[in-house]
Tab-separated table of C-alpha atoms in Angstrom:
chain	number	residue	atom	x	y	z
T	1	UNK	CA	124.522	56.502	120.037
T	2	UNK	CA	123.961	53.688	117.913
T	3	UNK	CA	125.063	49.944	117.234
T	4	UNK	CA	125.873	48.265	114.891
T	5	UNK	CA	124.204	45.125	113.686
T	6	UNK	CA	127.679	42.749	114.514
T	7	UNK	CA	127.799	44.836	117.636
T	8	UNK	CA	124.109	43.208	118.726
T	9	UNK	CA	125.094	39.613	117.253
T	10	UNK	CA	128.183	39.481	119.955
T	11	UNK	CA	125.949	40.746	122.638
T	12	UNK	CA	123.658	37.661	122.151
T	13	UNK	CA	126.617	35.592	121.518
T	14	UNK	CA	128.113	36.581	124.637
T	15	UNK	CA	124.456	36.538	126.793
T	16	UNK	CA	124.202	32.871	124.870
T	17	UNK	CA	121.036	33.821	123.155
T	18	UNK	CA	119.721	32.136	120.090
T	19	UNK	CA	118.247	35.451	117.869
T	20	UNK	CA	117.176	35.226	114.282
T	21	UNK	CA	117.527	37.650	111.638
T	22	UNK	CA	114.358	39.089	112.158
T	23	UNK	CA	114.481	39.565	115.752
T	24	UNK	CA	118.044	40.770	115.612
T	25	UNK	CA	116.997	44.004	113.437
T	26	UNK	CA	114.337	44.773	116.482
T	27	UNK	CA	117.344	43.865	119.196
T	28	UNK	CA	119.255	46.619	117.712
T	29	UNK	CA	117.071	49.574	117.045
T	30	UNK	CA	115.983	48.541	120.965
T	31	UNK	CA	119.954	48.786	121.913
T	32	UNK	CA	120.445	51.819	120.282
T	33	UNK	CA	117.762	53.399	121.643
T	34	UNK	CA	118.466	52.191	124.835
T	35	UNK	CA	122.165	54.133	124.587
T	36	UNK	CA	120.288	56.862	123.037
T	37	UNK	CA	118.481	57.123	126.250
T	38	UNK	CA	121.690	56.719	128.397
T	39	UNK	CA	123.089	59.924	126.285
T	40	UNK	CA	120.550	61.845	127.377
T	41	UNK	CA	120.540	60.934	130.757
T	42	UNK	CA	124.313	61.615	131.045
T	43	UNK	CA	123.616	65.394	129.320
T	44	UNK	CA	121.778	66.191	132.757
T	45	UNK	CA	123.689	68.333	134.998
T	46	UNK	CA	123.642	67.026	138.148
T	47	UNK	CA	126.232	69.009	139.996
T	48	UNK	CA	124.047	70.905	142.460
T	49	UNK	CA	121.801	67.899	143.346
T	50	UNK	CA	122.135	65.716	146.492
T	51	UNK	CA	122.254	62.358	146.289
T	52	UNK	CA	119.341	60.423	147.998
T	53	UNK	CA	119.227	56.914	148.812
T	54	UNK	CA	115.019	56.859	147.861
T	55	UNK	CA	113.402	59.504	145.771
T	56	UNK	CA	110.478	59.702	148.092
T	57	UNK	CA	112.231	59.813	151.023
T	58	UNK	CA	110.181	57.107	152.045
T	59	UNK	CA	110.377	55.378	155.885
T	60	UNK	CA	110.301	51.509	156.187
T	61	UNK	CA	107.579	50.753	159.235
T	62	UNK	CA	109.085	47.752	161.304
T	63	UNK	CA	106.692	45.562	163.784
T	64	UNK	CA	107.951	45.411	167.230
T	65	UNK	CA	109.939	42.563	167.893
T	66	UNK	CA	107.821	40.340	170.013
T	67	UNK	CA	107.742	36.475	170.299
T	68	UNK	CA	104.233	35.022	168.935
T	69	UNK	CA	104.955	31.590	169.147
T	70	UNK	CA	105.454	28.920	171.832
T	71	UNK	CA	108.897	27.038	172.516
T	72	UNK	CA	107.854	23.866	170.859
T	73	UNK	CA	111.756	22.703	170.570
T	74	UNK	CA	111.467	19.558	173.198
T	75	UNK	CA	108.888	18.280	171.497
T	76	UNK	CA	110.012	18.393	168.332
T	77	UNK	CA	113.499	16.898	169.898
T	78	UNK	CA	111.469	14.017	171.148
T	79	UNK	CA	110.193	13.024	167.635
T	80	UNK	CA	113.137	13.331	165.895
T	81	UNK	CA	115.524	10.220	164.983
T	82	UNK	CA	118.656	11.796	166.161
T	83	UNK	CA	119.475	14.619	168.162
T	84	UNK	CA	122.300	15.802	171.058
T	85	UNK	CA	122.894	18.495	173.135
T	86	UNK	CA	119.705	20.418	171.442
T	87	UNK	CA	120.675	19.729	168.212
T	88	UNK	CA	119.657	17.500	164.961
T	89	UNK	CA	122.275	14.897	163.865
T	90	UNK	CA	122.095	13.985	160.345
T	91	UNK	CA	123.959	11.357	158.762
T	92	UNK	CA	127.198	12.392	157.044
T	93	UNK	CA	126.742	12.323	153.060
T	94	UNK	CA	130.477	14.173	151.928
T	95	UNK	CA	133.418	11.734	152.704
């Protein structure tokens, strides 16, 4: 499939990018190369393939969940300009 040269200028139009002449020849053959590639893509059959959420099946590793730092919260209550019930107060800045 291929694109037509207005086809690219209202892309950039509507992406709100500033493309000369020059660059807007190489924008197109890119585009329609780009769909070519899509064509092709879509021509696979697919039917008797699974779906798979990774394609190398791989397995996230997760630490252990395991506190590594010290409560510091009361003292960092105790230098703070404002605070109540364990929390910050900040002055108001919306009305």
């Amino acid at each position: 499939m291929s694109i037509k040269r207005e086809d690219a200028e209202n892309i950039a139009r509507l992406a709100k990018l500033q493309v000369s002449d020059d660059q807007l020849e190489k924008i197109t053959g890119d585009l329609s190369n780009i769909l070519s590639l899509v064509d092709q893509l879509q021509a696979v059959d697919t039917s008797n393939i699974e779906p798979m959420a990774h394609p190398m099946d791989a397995i996230q590793r997760l630490r252990a969940d395991q506190v590594t730092e010290t409560n510091n919260r009361e003292a960092f209550q105790k230098i703070a300009p404002a605070t109540e019930d364990g929390l910050y107060l900040v002055p108001k800045v919306i009305e």
